[in-house]
Backbone atoms as SQL, in Angstrom:
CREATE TABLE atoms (id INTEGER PRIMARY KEY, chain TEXT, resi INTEGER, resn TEXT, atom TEXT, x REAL, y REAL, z REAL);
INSERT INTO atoms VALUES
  (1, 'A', 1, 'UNK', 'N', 0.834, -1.165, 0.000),
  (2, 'A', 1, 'UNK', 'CA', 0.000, 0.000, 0.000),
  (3, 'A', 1, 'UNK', 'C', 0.884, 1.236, 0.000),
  (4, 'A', 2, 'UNK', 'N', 0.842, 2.049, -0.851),
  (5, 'A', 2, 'UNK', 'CA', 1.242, 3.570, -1.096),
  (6, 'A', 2, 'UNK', 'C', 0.931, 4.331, 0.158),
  (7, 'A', 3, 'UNK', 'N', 1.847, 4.849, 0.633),
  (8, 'A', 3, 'UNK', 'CA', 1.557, 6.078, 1.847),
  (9, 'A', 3, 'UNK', 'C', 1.353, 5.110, 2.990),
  (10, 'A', 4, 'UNK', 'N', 1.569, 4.621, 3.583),
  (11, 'A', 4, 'UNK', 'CA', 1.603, 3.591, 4.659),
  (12, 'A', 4, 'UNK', 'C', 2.655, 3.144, 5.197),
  (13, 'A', 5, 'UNK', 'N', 3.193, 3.474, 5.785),
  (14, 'A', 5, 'UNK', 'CA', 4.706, 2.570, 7.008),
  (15, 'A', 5, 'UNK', 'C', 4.583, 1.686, 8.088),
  (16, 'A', 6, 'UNK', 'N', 5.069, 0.893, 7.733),
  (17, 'A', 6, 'UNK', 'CA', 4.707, 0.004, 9.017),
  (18, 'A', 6, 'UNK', 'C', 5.708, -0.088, 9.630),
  (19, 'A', 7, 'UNK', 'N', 5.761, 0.320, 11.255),
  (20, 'A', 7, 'UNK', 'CA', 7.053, -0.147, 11.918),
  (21, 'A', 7, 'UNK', 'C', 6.430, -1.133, 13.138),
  (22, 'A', 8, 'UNK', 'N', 7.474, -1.679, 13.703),
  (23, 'A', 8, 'UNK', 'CA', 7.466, -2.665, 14.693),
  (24, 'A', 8, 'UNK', 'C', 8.204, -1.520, 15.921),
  (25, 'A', 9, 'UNK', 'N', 7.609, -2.097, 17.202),
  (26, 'A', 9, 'UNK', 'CA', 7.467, -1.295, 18.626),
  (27, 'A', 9, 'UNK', 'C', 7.684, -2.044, 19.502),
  (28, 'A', 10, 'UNK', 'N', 8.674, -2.026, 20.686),
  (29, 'A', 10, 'UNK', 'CA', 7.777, -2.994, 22.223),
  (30, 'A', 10, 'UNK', 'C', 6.744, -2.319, 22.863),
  (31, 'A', 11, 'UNK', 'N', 5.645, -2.937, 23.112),
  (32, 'A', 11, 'UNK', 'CA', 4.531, -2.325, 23.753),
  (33, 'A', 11, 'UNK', 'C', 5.060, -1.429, 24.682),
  (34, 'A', 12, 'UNK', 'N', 4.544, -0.367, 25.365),
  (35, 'A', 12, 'UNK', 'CA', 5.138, -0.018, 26.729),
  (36, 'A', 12, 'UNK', 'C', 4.780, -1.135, 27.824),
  (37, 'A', 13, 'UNK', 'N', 5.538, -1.498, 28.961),
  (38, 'A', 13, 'UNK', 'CA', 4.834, -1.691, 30.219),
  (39, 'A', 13, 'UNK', 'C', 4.374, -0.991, 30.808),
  (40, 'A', 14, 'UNK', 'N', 2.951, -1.652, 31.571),
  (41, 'A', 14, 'UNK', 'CA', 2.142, -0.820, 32.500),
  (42, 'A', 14, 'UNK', 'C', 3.550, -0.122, 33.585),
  (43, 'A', 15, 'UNK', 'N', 3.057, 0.924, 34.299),
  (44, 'A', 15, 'UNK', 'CA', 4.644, 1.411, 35.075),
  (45, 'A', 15, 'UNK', 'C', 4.690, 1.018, 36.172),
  (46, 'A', 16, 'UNK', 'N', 3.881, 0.084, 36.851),
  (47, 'A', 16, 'UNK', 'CA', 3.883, -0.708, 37.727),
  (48, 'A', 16, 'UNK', 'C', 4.821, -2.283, 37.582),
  (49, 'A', 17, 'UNK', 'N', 4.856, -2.152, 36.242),
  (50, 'A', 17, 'UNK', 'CA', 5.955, -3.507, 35.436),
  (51, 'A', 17, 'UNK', 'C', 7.336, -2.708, 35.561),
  (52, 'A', 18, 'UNK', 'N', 7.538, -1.740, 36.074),
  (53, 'A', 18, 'UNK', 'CA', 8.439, -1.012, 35.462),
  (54, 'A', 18, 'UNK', 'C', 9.472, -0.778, 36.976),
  (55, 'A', 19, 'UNK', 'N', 10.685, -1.902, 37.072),
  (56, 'A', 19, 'UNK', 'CA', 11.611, -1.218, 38.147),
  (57, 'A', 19, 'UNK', 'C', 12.821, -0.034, 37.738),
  (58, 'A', 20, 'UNK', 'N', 12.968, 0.714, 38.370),
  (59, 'A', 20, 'UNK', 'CA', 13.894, 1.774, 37.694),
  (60, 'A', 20, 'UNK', 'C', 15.175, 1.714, 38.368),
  (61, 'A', 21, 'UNK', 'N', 16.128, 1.585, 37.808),
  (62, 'A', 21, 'UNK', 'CA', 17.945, 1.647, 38.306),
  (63, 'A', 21, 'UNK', 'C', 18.456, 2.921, 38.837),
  (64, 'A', 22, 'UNK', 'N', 18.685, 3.000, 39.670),
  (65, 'A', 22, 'UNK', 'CA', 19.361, 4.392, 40.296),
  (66, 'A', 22, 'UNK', 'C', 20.459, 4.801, 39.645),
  (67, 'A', 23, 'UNK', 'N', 20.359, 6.388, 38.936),
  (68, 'A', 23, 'UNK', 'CA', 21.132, 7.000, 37.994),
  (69, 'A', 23, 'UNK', 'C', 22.798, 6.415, 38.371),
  (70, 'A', 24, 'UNK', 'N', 23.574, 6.146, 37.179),
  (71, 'A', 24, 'UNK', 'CA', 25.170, 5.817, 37.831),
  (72, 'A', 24, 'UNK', 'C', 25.592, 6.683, 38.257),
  (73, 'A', 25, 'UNK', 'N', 26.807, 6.210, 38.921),
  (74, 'A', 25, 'UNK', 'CA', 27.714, 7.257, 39.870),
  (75, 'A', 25, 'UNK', 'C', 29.218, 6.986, 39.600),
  (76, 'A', 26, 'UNK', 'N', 29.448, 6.151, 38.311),
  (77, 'A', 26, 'UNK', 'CA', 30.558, 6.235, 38.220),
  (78, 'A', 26, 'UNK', 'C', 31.855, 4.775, 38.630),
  (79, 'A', 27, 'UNK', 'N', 31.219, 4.605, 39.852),
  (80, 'A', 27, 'UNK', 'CA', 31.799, 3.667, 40.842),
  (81, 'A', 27, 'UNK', 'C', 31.042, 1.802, 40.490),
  (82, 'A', 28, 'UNK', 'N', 32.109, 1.044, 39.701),
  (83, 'A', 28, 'UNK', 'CA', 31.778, -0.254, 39.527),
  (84, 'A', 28, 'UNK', 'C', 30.658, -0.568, 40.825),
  (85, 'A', 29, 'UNK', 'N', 31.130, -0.582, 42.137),
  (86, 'A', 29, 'UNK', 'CA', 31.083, -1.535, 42.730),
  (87, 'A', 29, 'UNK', 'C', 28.916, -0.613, 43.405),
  (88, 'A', 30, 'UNK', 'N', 29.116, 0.169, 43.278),
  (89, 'A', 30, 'UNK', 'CA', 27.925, 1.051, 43.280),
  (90, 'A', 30, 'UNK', 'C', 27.110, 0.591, 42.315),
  (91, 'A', 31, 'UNK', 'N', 27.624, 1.261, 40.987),
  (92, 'A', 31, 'UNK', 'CA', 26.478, 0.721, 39.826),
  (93, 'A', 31, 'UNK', 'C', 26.053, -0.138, 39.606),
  (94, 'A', 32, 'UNK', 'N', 27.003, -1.285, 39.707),
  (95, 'A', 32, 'UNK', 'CA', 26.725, -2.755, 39.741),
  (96, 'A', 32, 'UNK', 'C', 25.575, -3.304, 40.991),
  (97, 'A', 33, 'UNK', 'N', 25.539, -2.309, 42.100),
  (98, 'A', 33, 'UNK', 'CA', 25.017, -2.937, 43.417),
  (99, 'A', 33, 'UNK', 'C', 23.522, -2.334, 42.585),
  (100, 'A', 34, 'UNK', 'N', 23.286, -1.668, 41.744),
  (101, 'A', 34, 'UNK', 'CA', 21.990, -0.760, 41.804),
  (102, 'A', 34, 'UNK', 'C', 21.271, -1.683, 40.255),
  (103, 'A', 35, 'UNK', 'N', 22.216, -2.300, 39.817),
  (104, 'A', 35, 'UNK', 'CA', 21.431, -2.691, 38.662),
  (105, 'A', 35, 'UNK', 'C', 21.036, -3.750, 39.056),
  (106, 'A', 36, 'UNK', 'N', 21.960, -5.241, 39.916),
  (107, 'A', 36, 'UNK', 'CA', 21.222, -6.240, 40.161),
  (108, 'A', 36, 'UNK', 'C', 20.242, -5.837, 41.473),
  (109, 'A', 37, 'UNK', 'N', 20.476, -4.929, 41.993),
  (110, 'A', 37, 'UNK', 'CA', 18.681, -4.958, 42.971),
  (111, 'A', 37, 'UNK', 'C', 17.534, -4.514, 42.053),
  (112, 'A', 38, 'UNK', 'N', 17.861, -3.896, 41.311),
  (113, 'A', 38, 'UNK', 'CA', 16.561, -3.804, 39.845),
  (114, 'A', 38, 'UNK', 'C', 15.917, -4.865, 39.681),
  (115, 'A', 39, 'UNK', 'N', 17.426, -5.749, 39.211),
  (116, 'A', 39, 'UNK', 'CA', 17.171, -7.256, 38.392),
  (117, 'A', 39, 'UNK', 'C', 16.572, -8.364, 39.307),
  (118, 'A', 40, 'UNK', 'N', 16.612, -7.963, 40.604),
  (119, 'A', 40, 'UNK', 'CA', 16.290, -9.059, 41.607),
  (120, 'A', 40, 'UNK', 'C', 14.471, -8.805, 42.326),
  (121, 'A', 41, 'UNK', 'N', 14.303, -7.210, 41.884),
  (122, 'A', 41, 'UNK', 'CA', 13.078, -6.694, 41.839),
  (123, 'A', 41, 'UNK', 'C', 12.105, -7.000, 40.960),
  (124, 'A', 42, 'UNK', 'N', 12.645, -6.900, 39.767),
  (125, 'A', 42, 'UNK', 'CA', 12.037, -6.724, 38.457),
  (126, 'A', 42, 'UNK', 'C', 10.769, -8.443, 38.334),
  (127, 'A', 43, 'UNK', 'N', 9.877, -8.482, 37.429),
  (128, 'A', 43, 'UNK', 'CA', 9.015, -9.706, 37.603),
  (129, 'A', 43, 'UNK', 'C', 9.099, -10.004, 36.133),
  (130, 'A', 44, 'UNK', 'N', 9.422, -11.321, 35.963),
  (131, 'A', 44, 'UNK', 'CA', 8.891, -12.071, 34.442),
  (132, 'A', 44, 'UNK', 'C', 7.957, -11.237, 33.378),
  (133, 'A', 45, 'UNK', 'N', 8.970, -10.276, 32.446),
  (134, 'A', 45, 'UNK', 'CA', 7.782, -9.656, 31.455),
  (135, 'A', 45, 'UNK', 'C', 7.912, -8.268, 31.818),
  (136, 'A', 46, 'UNK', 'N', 8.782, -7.869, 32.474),
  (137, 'A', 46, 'UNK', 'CA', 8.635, -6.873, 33.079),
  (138, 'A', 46, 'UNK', 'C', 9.782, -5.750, 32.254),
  (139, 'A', 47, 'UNK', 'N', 9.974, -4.855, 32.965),
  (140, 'A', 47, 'UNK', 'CA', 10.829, -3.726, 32.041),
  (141, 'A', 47, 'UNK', 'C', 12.121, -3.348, 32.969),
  (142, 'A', 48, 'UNK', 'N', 13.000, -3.034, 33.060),
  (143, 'A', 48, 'UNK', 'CA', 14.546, -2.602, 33.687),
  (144, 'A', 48, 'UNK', 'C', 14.836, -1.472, 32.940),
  (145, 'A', 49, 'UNK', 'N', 14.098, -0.376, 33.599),
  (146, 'A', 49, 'UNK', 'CA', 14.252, 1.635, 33.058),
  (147, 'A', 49, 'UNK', 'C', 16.042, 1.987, 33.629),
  (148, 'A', 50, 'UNK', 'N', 16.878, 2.021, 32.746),
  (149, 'A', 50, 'UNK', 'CA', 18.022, 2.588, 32.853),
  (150, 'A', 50, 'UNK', 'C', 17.845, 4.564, 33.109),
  (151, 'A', 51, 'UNK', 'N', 18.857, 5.111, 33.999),
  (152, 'A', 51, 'UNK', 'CA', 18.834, 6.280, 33.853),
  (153, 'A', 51, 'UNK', 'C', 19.698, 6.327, 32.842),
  (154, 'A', 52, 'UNK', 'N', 19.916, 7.718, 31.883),
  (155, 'A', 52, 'UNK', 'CA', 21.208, 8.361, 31.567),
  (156, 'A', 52, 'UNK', 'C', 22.333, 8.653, 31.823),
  (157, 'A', 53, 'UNK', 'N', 23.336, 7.739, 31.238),
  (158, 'A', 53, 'UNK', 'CA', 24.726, 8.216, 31.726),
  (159, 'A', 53, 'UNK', 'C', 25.750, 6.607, 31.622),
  (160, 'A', 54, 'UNK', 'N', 26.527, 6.645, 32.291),
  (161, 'A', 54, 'UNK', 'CA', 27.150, 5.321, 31.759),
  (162, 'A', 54, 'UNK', 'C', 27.199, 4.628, 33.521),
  (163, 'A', 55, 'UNK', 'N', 27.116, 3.202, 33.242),
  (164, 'A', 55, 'UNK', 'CA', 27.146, 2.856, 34.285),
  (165, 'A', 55, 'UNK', 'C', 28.718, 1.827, 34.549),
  (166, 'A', 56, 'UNK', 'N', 29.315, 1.331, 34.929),
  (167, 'A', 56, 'UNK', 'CA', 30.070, 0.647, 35.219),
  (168, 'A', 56, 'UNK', 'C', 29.843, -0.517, 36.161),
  (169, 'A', 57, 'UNK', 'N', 29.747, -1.872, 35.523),
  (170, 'A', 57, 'UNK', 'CA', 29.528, -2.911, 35.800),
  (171, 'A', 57, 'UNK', 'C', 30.603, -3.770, 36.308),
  (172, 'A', 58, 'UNK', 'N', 31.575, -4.024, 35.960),
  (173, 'A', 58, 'UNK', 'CA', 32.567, -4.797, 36.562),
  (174, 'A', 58, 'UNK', 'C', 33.028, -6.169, 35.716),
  (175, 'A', 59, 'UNK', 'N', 31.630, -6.591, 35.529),
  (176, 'A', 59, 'UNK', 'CA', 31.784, -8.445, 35.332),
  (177, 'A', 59, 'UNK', 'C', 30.389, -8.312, 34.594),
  (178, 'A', 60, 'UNK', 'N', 30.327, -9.730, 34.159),
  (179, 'A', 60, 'UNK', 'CA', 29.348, -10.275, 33.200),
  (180, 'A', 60, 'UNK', 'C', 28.303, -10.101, 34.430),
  (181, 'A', 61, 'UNK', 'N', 26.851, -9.925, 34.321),
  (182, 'A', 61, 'UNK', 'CA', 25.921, -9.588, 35.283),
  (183, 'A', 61, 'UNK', 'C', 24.591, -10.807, 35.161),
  (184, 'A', 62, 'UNK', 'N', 24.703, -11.831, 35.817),
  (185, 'A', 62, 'UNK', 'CA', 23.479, -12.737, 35.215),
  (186, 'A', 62, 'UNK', 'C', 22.165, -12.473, 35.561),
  (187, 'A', 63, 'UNK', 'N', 21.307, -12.346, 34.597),
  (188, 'A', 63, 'UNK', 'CA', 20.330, -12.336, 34.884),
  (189, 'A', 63, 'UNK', 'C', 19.361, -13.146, 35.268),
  (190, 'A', 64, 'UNK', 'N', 18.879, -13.065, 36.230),
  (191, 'A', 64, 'UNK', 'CA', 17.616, -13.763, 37.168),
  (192, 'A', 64, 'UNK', 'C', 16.287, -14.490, 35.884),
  (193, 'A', 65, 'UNK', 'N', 16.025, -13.299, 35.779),
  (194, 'A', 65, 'UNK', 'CA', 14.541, -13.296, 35.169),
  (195, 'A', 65, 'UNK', 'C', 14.580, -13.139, 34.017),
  (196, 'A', 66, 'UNK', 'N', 13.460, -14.134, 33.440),
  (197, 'A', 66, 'UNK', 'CA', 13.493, -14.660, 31.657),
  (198, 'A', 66, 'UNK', 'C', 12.435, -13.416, 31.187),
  (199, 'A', 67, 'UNK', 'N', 12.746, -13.414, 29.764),
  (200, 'A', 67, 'UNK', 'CA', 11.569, -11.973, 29.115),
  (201, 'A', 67, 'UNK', 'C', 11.189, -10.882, 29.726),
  (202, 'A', 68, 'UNK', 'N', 12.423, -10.064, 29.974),
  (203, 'A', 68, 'UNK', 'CA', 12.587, -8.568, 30.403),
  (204, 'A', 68, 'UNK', 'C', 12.781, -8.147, 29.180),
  (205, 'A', 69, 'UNK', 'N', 12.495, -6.840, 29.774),
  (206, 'A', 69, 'UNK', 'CA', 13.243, -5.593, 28.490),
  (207, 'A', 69, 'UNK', 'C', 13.803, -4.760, 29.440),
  (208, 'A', 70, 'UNK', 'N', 15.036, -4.213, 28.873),
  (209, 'A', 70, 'UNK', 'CA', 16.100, -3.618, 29.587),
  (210, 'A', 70, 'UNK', 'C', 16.513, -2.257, 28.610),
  (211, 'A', 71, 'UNK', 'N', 15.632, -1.431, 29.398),
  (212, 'A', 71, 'UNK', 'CA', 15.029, 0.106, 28.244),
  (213, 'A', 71, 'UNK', 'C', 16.224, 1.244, 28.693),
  (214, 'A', 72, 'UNK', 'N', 16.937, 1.760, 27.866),
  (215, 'A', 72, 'UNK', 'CA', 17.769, 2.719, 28.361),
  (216, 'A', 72, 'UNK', 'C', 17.211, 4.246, 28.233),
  (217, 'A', 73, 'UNK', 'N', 17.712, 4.887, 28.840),
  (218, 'A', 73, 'UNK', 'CA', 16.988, 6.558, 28.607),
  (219, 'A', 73, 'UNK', 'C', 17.355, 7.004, 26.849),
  (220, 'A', 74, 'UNK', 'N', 16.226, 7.834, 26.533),
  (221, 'A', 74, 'UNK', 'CA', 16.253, 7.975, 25.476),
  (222, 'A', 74, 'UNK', 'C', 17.685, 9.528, 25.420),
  (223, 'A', 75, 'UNK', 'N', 18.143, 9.753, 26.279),
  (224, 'A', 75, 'UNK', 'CA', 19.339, 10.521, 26.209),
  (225, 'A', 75, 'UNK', 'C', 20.390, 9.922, 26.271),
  (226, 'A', 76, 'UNK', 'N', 20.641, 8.635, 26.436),
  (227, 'A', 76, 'UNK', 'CA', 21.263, 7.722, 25.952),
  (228, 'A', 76, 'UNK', 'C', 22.426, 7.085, 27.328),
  (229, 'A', 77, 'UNK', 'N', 22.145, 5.769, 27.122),
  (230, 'A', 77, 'UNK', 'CA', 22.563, 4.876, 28.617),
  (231, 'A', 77, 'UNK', 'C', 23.653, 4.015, 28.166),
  (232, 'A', 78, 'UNK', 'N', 24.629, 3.991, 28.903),
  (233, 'A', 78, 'UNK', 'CA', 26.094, 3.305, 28.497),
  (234, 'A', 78, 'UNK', 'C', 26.172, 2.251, 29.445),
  (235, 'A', 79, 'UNK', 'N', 26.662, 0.762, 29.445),
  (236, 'A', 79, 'UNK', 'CA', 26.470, -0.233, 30.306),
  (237, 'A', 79, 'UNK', 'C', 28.118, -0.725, 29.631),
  (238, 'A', 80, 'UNK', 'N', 29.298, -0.259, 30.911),
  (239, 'A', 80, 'UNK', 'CA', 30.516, -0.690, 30.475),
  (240, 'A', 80, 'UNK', 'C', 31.218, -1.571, 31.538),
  (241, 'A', 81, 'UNK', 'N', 31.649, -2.538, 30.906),
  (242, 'A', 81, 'UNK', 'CA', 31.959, -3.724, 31.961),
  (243, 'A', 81, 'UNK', 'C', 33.656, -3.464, 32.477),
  (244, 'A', 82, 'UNK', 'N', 34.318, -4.092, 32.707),
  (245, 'A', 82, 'UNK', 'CA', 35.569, -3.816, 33.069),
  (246, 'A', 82, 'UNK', 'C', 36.949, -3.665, 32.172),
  (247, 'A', 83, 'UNK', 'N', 36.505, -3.789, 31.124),
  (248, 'A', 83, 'UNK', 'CA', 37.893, -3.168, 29.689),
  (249, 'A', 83, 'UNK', 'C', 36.904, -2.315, 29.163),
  (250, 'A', 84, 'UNK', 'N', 37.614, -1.214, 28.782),
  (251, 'A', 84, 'UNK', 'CA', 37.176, -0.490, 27.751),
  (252, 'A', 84, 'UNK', 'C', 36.677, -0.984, 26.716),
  (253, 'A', 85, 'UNK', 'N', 36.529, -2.150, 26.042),
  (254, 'A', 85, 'UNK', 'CA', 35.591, -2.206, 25.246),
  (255, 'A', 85, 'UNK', 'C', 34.663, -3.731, 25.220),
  (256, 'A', 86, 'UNK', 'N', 34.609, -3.147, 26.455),
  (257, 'A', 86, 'UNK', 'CA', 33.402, -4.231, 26.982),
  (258, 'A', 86, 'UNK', 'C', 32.243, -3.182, 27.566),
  (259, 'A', 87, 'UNK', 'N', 31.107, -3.040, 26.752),
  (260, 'A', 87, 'UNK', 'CA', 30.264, -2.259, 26.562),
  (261, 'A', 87, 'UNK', 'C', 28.967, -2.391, 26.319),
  (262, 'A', 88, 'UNK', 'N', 28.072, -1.739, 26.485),
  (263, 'A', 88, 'UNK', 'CA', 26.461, -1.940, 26.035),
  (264, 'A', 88, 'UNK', 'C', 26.301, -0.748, 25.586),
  (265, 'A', 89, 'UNK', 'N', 25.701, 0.193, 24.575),
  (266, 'A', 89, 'UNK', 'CA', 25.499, 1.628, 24.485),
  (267, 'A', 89, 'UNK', 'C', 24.082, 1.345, 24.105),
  (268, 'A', 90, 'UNK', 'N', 23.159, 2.476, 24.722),
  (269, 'A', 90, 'UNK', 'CA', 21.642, 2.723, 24.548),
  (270, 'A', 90, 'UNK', 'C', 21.494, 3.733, 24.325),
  (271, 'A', 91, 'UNK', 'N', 20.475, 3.767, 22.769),
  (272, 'A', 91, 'UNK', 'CA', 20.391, 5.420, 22.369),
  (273, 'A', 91, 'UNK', 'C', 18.981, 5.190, 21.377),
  (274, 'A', 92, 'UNK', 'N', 18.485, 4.481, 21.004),
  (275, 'A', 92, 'UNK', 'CA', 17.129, 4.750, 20.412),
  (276, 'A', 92, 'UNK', 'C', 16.754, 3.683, 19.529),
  (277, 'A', 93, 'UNK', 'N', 17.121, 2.460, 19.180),
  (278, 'A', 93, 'UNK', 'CA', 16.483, 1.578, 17.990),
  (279, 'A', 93, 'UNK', 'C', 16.189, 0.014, 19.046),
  (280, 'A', 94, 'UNK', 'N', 15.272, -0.764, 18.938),
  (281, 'A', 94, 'UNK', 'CA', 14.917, -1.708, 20.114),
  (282, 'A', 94, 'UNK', 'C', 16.330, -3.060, 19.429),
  (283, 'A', 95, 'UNK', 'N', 16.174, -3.799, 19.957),
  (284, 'A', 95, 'UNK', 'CA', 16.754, -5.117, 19.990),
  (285, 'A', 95, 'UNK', 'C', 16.334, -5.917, 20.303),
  (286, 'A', 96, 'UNK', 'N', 16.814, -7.428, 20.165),
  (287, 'A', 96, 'UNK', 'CA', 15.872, -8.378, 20.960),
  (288, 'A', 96, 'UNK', 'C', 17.125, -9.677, 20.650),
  (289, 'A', 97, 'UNK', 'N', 16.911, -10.158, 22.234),
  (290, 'A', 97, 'UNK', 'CA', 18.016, -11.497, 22.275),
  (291, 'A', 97, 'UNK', 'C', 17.091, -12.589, 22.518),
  (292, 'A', 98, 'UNK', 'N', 17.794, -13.278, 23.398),
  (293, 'A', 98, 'UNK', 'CA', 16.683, -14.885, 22.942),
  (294, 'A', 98, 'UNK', 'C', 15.325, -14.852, 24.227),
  (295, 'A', 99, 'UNK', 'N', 15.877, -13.875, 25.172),
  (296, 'A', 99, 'UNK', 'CA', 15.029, -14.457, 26.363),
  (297, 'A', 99, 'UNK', 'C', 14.842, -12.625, 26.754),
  (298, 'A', 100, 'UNK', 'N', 15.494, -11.488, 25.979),
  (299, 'A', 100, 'UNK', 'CA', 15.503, -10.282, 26.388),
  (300, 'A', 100, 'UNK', 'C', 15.292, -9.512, 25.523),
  (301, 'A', 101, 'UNK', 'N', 14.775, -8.491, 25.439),
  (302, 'A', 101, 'UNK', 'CA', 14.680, -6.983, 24.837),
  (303, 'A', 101, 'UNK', 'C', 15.653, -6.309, 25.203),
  (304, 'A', 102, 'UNK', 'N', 15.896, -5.090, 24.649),
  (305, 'A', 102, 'UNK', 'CA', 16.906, -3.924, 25.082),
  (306, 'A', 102, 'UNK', 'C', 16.201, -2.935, 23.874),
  (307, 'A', 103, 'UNK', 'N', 15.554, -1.950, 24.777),
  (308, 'A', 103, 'UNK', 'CA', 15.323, -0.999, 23.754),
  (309, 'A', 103, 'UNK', 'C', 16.084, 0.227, 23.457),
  (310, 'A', 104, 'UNK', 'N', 17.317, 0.518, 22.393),
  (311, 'A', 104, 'UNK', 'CA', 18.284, 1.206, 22.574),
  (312, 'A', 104, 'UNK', 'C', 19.624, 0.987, 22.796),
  (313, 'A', 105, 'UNK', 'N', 19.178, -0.102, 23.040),
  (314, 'A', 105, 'UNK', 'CA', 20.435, -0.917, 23.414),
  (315, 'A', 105, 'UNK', 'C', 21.256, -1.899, 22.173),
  (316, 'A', 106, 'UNK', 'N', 22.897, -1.793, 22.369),
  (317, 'A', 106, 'UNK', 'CA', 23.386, -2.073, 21.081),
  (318, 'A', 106, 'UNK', 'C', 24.997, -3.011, 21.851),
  (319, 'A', 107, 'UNK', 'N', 25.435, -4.094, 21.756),
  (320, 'A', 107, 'UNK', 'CA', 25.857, -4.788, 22.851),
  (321, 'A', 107, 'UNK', 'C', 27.245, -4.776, 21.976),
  (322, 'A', 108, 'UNK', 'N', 28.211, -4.386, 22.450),
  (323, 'A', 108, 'UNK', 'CA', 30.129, -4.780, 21.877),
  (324, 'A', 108, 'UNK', 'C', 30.702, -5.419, 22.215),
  (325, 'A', 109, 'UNK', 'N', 31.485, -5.985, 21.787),
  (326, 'A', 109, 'UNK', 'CA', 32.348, -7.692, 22.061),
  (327, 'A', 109, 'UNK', 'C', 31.614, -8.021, 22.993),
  (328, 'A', 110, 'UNK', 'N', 32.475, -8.471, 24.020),
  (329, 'A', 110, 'UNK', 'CA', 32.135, -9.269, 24.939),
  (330, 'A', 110, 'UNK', 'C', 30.479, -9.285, 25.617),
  (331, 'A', 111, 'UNK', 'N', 29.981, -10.366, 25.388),
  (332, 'A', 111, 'UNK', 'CA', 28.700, -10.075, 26.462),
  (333, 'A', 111, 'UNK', 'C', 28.612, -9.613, 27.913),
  (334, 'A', 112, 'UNK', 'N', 27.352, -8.893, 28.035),
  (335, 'A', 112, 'UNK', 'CA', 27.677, -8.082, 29.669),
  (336, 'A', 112, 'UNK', 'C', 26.192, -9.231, 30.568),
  (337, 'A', 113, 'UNK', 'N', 25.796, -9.804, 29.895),
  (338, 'A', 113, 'UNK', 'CA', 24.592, -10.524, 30.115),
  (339, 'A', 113, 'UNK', 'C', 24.504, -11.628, 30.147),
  (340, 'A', 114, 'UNK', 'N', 24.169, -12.330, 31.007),
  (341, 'A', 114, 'UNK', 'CA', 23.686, -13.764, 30.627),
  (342, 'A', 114, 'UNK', 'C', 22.865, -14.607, 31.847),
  (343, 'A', 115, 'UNK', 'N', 21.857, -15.133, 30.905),
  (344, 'A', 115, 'UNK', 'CA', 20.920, -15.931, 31.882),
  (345, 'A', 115, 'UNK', 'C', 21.326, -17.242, 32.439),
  (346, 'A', 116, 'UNK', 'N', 20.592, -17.325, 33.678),
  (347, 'A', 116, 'UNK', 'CA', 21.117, -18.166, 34.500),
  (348, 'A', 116, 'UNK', 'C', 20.082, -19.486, 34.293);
């Protein structure tokens, strides 16, 4: 059909689906403490709201819970593990892995994720 676009979306979650990560601070051992209490919050289906800014993770981070989406701020959310180019960058186009979403999210070498 002429004049018609079709794009593909993740629904929003209701915002009650929705646990939010406390903005980074810079500090591995901080950021890291703030994303898995998200992840340990968060419920099957549910959403993981990144603030803006880069966070510093440390190590590969396993995740708990199957079929999340892991949404970064649309000003754009950095998820960097312990080498410089061990990285996640979030800035605006969705993704999708086998058991996860990431909306914005765009993953470099090494994986920062993995289910348990």
């Amino acid at each position: 059909m002429r004049g018609i676009r079709r794009t593909a979306a993740l629904p929003a979650a209701p915002e009650s689906d929705v646990v939010h990560v406390a903005p980074p601070t810079g500090e591995a051992e901080t950021d890291r403490a703030s994303i898995l209490a998200a992840l340990e919050r968060v419920q099957q289906g549910g959403t993981v709201q990144f603030a803006p800014g880069t966070y510093l993770i440390g190590e590969i981070i396993r995740v708990p819970t199957p079929r999340l989406t892991l949404l970064g701020h649309p000003d754009g959310t950095t998820l960097r593990g312990c080498e410089p180019d061990e990285y996640a960058a979030s800035q605006g186009d969705a993704a999708r892995a086998t058991d996860y979403a990431g909306r914005s999210a765009a993953l470099r070498t090494s994986p920062l994720w993995a289910s348990t």
